[in-house]
CSV table of C-alpha atoms in Angstrom, one decimal:
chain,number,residue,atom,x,y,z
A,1,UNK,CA,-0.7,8.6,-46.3
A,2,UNK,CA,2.9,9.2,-46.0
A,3,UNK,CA,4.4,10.4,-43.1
A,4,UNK,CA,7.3,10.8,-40.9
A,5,UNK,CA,7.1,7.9,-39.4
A,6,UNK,CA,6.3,5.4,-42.1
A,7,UNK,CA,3.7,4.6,-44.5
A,8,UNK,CA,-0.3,4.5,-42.7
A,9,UNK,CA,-2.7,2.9,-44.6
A,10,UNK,CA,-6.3,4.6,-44.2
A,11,UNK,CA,-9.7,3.3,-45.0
A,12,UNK,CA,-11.7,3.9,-47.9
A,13,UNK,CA,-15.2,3.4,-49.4
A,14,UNK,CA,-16.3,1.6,-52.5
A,15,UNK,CA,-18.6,3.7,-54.4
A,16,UNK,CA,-19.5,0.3,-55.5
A,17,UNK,CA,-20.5,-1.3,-51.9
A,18,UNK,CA,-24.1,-1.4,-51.0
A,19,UNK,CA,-26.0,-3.2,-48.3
A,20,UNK,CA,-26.8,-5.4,-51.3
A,21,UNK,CA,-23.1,-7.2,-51.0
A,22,UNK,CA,-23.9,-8.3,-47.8
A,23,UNK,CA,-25.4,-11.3,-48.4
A,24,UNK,CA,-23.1,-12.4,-51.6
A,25,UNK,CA,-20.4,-12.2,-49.5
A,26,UNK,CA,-21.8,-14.4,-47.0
A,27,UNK,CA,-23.2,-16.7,-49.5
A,28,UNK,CA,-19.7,-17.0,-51.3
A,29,UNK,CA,-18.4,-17.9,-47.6
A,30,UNK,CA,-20.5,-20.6,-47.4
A,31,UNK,CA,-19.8,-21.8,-50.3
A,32,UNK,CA,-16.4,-21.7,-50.0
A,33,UNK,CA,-16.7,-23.8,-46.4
A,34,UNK,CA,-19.2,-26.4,-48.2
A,35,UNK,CA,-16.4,-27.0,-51.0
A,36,UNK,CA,-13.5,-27.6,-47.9
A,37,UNK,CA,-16.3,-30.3,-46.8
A,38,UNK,CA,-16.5,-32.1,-49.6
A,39,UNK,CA,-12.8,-31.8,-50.5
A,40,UNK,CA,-11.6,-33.3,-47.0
A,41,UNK,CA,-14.3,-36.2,-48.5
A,42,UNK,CA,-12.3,-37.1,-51.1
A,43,UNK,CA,-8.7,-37.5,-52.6
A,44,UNK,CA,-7.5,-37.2,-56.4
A,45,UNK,CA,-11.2,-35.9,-57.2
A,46,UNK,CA,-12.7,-39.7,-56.3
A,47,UNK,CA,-15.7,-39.7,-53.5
A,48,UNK,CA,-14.5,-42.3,-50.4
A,49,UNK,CA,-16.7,-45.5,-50.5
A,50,UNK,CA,-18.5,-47.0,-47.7
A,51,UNK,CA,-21.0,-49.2,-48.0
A,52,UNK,CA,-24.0,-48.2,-46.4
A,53,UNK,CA,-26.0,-49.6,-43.8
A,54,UNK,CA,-27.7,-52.5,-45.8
A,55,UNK,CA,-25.0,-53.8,-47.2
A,56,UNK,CA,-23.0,-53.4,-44.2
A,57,UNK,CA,-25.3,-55.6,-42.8
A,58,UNK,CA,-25.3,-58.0,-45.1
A,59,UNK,CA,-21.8,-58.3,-45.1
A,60,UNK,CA,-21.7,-59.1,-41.5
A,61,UNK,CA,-24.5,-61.6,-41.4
A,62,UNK,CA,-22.4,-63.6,-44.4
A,63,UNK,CA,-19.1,-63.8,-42.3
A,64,UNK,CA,-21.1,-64.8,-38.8
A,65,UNK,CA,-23.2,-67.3,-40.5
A,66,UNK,CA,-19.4,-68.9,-41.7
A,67,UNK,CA,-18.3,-67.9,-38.0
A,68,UNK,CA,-22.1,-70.5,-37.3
A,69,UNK,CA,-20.9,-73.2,-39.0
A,70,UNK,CA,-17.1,-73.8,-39.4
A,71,UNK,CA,-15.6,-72.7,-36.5
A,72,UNK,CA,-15.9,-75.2,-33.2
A,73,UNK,CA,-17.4,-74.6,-29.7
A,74,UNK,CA,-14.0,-74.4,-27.9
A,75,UNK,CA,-15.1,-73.6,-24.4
A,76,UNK,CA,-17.1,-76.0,-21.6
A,77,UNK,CA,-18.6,-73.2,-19.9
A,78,UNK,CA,-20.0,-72.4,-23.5
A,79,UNK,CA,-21.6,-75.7,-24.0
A,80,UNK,CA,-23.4,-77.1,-20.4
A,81,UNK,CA,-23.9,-72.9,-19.2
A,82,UNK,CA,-25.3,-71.9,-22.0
A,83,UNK,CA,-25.9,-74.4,-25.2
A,84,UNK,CA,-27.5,-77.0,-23.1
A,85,UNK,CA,-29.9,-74.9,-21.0
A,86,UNK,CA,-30.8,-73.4,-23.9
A,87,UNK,CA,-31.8,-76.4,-25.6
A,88,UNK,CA,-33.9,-77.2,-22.9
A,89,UNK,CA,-35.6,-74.1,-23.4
A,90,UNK,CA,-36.4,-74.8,-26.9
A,91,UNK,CA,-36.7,-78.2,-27.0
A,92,UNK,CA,-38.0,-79.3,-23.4
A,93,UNK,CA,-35.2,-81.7,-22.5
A,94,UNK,CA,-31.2,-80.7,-22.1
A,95,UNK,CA,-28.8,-80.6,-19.3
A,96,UNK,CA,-28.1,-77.8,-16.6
A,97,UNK,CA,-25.4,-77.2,-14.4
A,98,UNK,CA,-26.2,-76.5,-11.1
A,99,UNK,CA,-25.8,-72.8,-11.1
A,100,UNK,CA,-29.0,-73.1,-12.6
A,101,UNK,CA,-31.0,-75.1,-10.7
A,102,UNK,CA,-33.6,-74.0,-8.6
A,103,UNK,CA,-31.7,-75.2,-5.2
A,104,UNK,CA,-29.1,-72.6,-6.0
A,105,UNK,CA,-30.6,-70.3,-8.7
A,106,UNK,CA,-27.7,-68.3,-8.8
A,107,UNK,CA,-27.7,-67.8,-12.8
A,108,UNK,CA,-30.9,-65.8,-14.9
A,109,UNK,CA,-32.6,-67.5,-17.2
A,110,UNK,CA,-33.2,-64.2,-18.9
A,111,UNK,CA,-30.0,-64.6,-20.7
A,112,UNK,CA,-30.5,-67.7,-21.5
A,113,UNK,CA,-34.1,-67.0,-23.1
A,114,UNK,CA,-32.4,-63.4,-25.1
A,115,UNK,CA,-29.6,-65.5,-27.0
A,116,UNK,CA,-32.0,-67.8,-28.8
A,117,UNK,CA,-33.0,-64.3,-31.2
A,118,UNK,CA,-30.2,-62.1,-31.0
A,119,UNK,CA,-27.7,-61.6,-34.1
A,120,UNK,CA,-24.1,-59.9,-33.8
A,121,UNK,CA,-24.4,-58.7,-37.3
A,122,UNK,CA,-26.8,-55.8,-35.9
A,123,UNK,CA,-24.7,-55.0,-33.5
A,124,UNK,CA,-22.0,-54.6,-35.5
A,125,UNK,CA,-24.4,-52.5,-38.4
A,126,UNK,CA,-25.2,-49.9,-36.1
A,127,UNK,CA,-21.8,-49.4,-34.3
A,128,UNK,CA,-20.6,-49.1,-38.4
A,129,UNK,CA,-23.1,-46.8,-38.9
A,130,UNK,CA,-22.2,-44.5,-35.9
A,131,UNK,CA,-18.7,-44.5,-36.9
A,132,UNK,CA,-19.4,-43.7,-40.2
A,133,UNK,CA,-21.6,-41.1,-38.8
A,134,UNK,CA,-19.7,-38.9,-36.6
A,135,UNK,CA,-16.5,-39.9,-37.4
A,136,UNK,CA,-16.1,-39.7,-41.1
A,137,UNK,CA,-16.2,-42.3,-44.0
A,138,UNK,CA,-11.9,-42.9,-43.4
A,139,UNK,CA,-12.6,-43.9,-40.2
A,140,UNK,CA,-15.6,-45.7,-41.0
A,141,UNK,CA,-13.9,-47.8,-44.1
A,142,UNK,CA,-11.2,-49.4,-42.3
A,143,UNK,CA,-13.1,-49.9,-39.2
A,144,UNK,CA,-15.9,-52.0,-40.9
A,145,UNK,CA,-12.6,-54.1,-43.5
A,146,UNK,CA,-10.9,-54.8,-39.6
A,147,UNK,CA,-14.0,-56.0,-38.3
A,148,UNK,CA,-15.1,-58.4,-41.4
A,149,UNK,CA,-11.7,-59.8,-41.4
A,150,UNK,CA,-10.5,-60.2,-37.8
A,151,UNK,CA,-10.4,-63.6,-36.8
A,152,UNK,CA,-10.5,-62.4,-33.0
A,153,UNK,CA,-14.5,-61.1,-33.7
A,154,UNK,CA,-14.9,-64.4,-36.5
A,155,UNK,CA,-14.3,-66.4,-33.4
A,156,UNK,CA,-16.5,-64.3,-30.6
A,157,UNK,CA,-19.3,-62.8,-32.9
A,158,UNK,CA,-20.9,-66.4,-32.3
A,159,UNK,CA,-19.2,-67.6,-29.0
A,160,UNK,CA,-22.4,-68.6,-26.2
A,161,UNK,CA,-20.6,-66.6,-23.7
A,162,UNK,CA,-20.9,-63.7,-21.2
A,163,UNK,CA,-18.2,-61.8,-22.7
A,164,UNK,CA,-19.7,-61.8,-26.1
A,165,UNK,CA,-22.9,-60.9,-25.1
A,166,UNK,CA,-21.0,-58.1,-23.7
A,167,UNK,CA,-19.1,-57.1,-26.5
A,168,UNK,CA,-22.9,-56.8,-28.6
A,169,UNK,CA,-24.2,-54.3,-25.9
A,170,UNK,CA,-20.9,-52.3,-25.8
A,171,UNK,CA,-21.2,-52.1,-29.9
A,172,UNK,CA,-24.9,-51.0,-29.3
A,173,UNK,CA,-23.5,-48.1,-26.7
A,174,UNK,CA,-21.1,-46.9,-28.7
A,175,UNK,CA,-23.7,-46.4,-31.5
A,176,UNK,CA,-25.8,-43.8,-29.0
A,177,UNK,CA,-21.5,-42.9,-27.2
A,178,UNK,CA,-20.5,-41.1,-30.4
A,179,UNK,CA,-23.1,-39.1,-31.0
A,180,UNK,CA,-22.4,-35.4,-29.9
A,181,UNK,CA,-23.0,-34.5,-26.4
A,182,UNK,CA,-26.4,-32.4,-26.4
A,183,UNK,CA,-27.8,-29.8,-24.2
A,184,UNK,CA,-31.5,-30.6,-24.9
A,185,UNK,CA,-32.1,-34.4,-25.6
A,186,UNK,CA,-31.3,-36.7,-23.3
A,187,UNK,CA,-30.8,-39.9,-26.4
A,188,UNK,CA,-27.2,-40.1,-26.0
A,189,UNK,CA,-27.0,-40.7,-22.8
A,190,UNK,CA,-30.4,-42.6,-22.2
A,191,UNK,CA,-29.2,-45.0,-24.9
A,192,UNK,CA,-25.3,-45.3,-23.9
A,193,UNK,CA,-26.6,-45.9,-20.3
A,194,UNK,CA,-29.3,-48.7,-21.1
A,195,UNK,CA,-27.2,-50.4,-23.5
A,196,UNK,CA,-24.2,-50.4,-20.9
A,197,UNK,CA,-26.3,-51.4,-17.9
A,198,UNK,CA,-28.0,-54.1,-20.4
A,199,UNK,CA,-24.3,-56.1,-20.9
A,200,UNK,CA,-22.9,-55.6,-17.4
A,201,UNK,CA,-26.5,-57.1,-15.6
A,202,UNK,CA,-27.1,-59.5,-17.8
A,203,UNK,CA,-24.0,-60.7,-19.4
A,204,UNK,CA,-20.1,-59.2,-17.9
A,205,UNK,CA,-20.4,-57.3,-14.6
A,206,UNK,CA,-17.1,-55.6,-15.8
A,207,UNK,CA,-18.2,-54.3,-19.2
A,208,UNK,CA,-19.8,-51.0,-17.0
A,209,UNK,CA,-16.4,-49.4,-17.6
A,210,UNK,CA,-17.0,-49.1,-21.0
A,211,UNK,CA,-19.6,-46.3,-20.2
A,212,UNK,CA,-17.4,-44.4,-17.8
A,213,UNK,CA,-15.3,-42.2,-21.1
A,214,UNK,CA,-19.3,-41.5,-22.2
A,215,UNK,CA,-20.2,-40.1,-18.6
A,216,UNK,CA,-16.9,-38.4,-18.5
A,217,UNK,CA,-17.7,-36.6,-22.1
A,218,UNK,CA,-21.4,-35.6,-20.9
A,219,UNK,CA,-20.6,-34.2,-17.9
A,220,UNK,CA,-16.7,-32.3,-18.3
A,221,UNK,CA,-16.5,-32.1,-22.3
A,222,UNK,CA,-17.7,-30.3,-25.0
A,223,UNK,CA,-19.7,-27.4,-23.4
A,224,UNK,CA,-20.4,-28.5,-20.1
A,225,UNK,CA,-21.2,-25.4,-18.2
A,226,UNK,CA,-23.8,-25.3,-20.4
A,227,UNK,CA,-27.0,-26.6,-18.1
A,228,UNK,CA,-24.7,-28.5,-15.8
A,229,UNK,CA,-27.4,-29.5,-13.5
A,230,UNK,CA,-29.5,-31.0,-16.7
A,231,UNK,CA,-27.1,-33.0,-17.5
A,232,UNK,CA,-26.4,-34.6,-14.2
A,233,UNK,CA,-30.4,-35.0,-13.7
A,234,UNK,CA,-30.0,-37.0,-17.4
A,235,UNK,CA,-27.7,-39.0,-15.9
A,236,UNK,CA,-29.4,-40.5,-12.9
A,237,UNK,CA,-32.6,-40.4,-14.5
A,238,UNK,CA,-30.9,-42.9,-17.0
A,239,UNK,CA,-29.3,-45.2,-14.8
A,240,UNK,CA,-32.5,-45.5,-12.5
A,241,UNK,CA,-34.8,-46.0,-15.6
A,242,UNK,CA,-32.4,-49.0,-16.8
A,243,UNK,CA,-32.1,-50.5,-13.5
A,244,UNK,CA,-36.0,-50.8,-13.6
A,245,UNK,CA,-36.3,-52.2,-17.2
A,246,UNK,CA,-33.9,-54.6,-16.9
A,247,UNK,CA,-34.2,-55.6,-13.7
């Protein structure tokens, strides 16, 4: 309409529109957001490749078992804290320092008795498979090509140490960590906690940090003000359940 002033626009009908459209149109949105998914998925028209879990798996177990029988036991503490007491476990006979002695008793022999069945490959599966999850298959690619060729994790994926031990639990956590902060289940942060509570007790007292950005995200981040008092109620619940099972 032209006036004075300028030129104002006003609105018209389509003899064509119907309640019909409705629907199309919200179909063709969809469609149109499902097609930006799959296009941040790939570049020049080829699909990103990650292996999945199985193989994942696999290829973890093959470098560890290299990591089990090339590489030497370069630490003491590794050999008469761990190795030896171990062997006694197994075997019947071996030597023990006297942290472990019943006189002092000052070390468990619960983490003695765990490291004669655990593998790092899982550990490092299901942190893989949480990154490949909920952080996308770039992320996930080079994450699991750093991890299989790092000579940092060739040499602690099989060390007998605290530390280690540790660093399993913390890849465990982080596989419960980075999934998305919920308002009804409680698996995130039941898992995250355990898993954290699981290496500090029993292996590193220090590794607990590792838990704190996780606490952090469930109770400031992503919706928060959204049952705030659930949330902290998940929280405590978790930490008192995990101090009774692993205690």
């Amino acid at each position: 309409e032209q006036g004075s002033t300028g030129v104002r626009s006003r609105p018209t009908k389509s003899s064509n529109s119907t309640p019909k459209d409705v629907p199309e149109a919200r179909t063709s949105s969809n469609s149109s957001k499902s097609t930006k998914v799959k296009a941040s998925l790939t570049r020049s028209g080829t699909p990103y490749y990650c292996p999945p879990g199985r193989i994942a798996f696999i290829a973890f177990l093959i470098v560890r078992l290299t990591a089990v029988f090339f590489s030497n036991i370069a630490d003491c503490d590794e050999v008469f804290n761990y190795w030896e007491p171990t062997h006694y476990l197994q075997y019947g006979y071996g030597m023990q320092t006297w942290e472990y002695s019943p006189e002092y008793a000052i070390r468990s022999w619960a983490y003695i008795k765990l490291h004669a069945i655990i593998v790092c490959a899982l550990s490092e599966s299901m942190f893989y498979i949480a990154a490949l999850t909920h952080l996308g298959p770039r992320v996930g690619r080079y994450l699991i090509i750093t991890m299989l060729l790092s000579a940092g994790m060739w040499n602690a994926s099989t060390a007998y140490l605290p530390s280690t031990f540790a660093m399993y639990t913390t890849m465990v956590a982080f596989f419960y960590a980075l999934m998305p902060v919920s308002t009804t289940s409680g698996r995130r942060a039941h898992g995250t906690i355990f898993w954290v509570g699981l290496g500090s007790l029993l292996g590193w007292p220090f590794s607990a940090a590792v838990g704190i950005p996780a606490a952090f995200e469930e109770l400031v981040l992503r919706n928060a003000l959204k049952k705030p008092f659930e949330r902290i109620r998940r929280l405590i619940s978790g930490v008192i359940t995990s101090l009774c099972i692993i205690l």
